[in-house]
Short mmCIF file of C-alpha atoms in Angstrom, two decimals:
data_model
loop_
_atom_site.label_atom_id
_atom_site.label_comp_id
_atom_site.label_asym_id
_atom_site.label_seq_id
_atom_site.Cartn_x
_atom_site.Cartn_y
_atom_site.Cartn_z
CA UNK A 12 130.77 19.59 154.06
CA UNK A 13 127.46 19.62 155.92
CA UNK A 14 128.22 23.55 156.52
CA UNK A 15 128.72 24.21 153.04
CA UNK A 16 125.75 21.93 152.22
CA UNK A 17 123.47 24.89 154.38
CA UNK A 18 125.08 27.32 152.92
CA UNK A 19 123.86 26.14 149.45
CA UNK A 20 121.07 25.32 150.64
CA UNK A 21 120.24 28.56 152.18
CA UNK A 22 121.59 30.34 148.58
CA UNK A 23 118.99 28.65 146.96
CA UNK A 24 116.47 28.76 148.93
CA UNK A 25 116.65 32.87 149.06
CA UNK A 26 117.53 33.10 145.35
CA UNK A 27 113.36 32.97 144.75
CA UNK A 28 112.51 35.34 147.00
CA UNK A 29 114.67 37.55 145.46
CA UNK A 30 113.62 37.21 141.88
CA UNK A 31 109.85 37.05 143.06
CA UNK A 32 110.34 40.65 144.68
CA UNK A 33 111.88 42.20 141.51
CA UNK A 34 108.90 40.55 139.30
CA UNK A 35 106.68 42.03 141.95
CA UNK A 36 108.42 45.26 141.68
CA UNK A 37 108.28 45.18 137.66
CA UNK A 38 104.16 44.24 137.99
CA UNK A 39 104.15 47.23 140.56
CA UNK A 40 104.94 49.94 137.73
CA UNK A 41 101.52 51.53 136.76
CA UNK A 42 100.91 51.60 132.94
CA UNK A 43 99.88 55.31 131.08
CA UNK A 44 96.38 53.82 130.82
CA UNK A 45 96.34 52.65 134.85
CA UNK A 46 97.58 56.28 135.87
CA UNK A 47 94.91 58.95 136.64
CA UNK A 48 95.04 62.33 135.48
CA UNK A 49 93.79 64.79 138.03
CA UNK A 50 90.05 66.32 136.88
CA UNK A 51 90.95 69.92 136.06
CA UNK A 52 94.07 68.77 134.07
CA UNK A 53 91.54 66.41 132.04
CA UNK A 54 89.18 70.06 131.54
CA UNK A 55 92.00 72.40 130.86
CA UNK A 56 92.99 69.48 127.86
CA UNK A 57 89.85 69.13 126.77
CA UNK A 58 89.04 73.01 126.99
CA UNK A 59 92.39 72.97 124.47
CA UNK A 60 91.15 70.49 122.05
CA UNK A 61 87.81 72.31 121.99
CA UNK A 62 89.02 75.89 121.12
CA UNK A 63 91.43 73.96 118.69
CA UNK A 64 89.06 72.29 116.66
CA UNK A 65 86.90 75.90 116.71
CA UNK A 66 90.10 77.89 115.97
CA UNK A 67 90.50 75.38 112.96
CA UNK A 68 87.08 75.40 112.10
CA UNK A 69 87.09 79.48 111.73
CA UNK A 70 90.42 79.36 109.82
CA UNK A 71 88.65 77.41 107.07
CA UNK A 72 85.40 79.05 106.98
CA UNK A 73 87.35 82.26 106.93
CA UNK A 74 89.62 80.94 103.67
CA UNK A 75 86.38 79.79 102.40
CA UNK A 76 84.60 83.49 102.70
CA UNK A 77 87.89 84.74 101.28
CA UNK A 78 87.86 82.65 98.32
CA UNK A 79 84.00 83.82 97.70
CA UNK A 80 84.92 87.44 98.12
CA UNK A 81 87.87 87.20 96.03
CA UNK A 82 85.54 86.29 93.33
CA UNK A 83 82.74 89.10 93.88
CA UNK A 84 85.69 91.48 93.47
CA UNK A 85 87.26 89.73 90.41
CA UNK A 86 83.86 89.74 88.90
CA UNK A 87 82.90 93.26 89.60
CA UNK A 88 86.18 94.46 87.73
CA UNK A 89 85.83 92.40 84.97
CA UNK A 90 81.91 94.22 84.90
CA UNK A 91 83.69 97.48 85.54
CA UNK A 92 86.60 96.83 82.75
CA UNK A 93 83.65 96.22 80.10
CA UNK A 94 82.02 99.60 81.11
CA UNK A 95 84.44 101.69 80.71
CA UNK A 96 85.53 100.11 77.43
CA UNK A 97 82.09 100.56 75.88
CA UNK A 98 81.67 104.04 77.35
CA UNK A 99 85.24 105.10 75.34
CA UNK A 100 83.61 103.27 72.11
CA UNK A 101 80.23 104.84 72.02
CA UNK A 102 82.42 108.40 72.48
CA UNK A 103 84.73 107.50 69.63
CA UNK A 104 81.20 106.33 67.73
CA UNK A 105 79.98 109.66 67.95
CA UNK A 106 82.63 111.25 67.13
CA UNK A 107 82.93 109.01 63.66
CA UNK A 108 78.95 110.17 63.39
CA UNK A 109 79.45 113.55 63.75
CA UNK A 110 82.42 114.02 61.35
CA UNK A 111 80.61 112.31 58.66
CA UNK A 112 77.52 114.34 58.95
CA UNK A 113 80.09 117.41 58.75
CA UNK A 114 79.24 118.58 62.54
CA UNK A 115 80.79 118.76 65.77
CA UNK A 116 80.41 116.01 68.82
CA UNK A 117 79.94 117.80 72.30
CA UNK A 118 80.59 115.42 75.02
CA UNK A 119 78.53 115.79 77.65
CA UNK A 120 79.83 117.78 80.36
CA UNK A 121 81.97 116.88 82.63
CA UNK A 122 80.79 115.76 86.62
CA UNK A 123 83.91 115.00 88.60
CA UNK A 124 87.06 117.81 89.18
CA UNK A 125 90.21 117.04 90.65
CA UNK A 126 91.60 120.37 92.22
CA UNK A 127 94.86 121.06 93.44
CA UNK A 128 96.44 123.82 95.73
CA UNK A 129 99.38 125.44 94.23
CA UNK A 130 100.00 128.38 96.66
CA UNK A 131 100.11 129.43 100.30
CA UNK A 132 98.13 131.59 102.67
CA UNK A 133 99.96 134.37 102.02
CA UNK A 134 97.87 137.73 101.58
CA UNK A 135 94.79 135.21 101.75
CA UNK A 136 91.23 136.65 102.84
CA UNK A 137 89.40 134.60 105.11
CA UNK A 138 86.51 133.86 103.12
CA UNK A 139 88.82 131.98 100.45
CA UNK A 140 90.65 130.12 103.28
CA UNK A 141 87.39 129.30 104.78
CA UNK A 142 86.60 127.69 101.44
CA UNK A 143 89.77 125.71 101.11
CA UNK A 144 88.74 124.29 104.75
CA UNK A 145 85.85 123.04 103.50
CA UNK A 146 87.43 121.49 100.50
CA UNK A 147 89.67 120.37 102.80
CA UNK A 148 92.71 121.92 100.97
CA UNK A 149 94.48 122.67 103.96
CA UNK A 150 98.10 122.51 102.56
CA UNK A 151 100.13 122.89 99.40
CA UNK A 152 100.28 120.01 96.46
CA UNK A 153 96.80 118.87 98.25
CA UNK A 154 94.35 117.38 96.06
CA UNK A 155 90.45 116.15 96.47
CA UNK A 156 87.63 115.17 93.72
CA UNK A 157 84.85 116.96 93.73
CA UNK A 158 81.64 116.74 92.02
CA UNK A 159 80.28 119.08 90.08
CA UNK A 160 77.55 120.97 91.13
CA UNK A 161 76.09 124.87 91.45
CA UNK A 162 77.42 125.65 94.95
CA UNK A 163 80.92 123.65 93.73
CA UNK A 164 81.51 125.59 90.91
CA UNK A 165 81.18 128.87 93.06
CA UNK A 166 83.52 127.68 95.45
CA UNK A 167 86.42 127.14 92.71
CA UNK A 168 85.75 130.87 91.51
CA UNK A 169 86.41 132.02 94.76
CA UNK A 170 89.84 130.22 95.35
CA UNK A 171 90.72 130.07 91.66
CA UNK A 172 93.82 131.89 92.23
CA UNK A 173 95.27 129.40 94.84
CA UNK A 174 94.19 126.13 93.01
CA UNK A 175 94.60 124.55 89.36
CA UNK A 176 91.74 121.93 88.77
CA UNK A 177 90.25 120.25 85.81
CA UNK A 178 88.56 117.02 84.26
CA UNK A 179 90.31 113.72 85.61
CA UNK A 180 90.27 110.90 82.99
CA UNK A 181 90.13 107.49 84.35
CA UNK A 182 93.54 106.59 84.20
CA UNK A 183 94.58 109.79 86.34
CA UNK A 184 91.66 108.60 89.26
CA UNK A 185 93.16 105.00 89.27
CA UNK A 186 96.72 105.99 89.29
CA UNK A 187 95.83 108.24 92.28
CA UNK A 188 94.02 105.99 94.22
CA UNK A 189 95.90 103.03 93.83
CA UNK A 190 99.60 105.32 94.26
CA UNK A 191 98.69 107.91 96.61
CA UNK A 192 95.18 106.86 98.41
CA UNK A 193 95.20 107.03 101.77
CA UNK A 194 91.58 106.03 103.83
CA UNK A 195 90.23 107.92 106.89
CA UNK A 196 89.81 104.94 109.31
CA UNK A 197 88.79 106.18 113.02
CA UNK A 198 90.20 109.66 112.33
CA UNK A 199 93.66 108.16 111.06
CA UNK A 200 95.47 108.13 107.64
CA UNK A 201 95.42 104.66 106.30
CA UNK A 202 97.10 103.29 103.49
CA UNK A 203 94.78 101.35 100.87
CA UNK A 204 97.23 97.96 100.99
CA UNK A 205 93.59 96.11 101.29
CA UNK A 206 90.58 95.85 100.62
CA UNK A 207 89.32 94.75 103.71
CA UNK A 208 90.11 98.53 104.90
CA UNK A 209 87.43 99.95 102.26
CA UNK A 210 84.85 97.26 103.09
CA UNK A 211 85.11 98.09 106.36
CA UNK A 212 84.32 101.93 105.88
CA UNK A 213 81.83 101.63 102.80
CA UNK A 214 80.45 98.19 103.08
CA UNK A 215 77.37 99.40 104.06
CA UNK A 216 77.56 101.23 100.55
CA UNK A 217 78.15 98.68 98.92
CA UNK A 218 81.79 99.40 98.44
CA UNK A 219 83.78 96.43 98.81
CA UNK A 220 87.42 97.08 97.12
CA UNK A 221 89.57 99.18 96.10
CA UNK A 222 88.21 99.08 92.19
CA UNK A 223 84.75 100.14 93.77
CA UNK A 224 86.06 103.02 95.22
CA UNK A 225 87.55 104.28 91.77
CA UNK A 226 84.68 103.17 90.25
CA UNK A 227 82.26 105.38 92.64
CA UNK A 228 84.38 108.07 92.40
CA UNK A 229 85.43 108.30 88.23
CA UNK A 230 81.08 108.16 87.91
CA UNK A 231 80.20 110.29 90.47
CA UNK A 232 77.88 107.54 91.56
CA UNK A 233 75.01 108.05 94.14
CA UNK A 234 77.68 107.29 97.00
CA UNK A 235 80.24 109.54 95.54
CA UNK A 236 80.11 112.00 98.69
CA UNK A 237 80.60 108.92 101.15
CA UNK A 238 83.33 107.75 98.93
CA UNK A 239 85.41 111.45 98.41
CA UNK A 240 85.20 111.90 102.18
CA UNK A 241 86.66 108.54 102.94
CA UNK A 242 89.50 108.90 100.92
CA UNK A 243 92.14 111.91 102.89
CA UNK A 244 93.70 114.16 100.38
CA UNK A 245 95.54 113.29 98.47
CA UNK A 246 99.72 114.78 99.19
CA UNK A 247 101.09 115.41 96.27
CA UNK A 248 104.88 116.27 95.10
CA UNK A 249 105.94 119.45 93.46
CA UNK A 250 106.47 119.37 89.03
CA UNK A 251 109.88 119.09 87.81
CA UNK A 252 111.01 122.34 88.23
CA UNK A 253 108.14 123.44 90.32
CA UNK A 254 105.73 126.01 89.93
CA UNK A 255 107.85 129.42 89.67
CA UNK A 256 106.54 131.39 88.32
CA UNK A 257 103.65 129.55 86.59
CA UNK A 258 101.58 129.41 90.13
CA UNK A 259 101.33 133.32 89.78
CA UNK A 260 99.63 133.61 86.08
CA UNK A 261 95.92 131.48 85.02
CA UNK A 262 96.38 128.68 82.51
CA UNK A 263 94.91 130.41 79.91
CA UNK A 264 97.94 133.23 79.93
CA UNK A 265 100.79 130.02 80.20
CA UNK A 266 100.44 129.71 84.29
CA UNK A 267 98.69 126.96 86.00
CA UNK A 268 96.30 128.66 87.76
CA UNK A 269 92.38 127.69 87.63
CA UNK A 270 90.54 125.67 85.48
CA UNK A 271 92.49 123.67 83.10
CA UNK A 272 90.18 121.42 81.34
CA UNK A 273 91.66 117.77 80.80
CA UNK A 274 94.82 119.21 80.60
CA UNK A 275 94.63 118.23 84.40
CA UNK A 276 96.15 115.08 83.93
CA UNK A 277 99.11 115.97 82.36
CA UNK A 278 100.11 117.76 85.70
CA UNK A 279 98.62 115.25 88.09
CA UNK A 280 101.15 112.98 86.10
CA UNK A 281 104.05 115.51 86.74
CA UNK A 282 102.83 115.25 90.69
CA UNK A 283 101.87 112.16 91.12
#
């Protein structure tokens, strides 16, 4: 009896210690606020929340210029739309004018050609091929605008019988562009799927979209040459049919050679 009496004695007079180690144990346990973080991990975190809240920052000021931009542009075609709706009623105007006065309305003449080369280099002289260079014609079914000027209209008479050209109407400019434009960005053919890709080449021309460009372009505007070298020619696809043997005769005898007037966008059509 009296050993069993130290034996319980003994049991609970150890039990204590026991629990007071554990609750010692549990106190031990550092809590996330009672741990420290090491300096540089504290910087590298902080660096992160910094660029973060920047990265954010630019994202929004960036939607924000977007949103601005988007109206400038939405603006500027709505201005554009107007124009060339009041510029087609003033020529049907004086047409009305001159019919009733019993004489004939000449519309003013024409500043902006589209030309196209039809054939080869084939039995070509090198001054004509020089010219085509310069026009940058430099392969078949390739097509530029030029303006209209003394030293332009020369050139064509030269390479007439290589090239059909004529009077683009504003539908045939905007169907190019917005089909078959292509930008020269850094020396390389880029596709006009933005307008960011104009801004960035005529900005400083104040040439901000795509509708700019055609605008610039269908008016021969003061920027026109900035604008015609920026876009690459334009690579066209054969007619239906082709142009056998219509590339060998002028327009005027049935062919498609030289200068055919506004009957320039009925083929563009056929190429485009």
């Amino acid at each position: 009896a009296a050993c069993n009496s130290s034996r319980t004695g003994a049991l609970f007079h150890t039990t204590p210690v026991v629990f007071g180690l554990r609750t010692n144990l549990i106190n031990s346990v550092p809590t996330n606020d009672q741990i420290l973080v090491p300096e540089t991990l504290l910087k590298k975190r902080k660096s992160q929340e910094k660029a973060r809240a920047e990265r954010t920052d630019a994202i929004q000021k960036q939607k924000a210029a977007n949103k601005e931009k988007r109206g400038v542009i939405f603006k500027r075609a709505e201005k554009y739309v107007k124009e060339y709706r009041d510029a087609e009623r003033e020529k049907i105007r004086l047409h009305r004018v001159a019919k009733s006065e019993d004489s004939a309305y000449i519309p003013a003449e024409a500043n902006l050609i589209f030309v196209v080369r039809i054939k080869g280099i084939n039995k070509m002289p090198p001054k004509p091929r020089k010219i085509l260079q310069l026009l940058r014609l430099l392969q078949i079914n390739n097509g530029v605008f030029i303006k209209v000027t003394k030293a332009t209209t020369e050139m064509l008479k030269v390479v007439e019988p290589w090239i059909a050209y004529g009077y683009p109407n504003l539908k045939t400019v905007k169907e190019l562009v917005y089909k078959r434009g292509y930008g020269k960005v850094n020396k390389q053919r880029i596709a006009l799927t933005d307008n960011a890709i104009v801004e960035e080449s005529l900005g400083k021309y104040g040439i901000v979209c795509v509708e700019d460009l055609i605008h610039e372009i269908y008016t021969v505007g003061p920027n026109f040459k900035q604008a015609s070298n920026f876009l690459w020619p334009f690579k066209l696809s054969n007619p239906n049919g082709g142009f056998r043997p219509r590339k060998f005769k002028h327009f005027i005898e049935g062919g498609d050679l030289g200068n055919r007037e506004e009957a320039i966008n009925a083929l563009v059509r056929q190429m485009n």
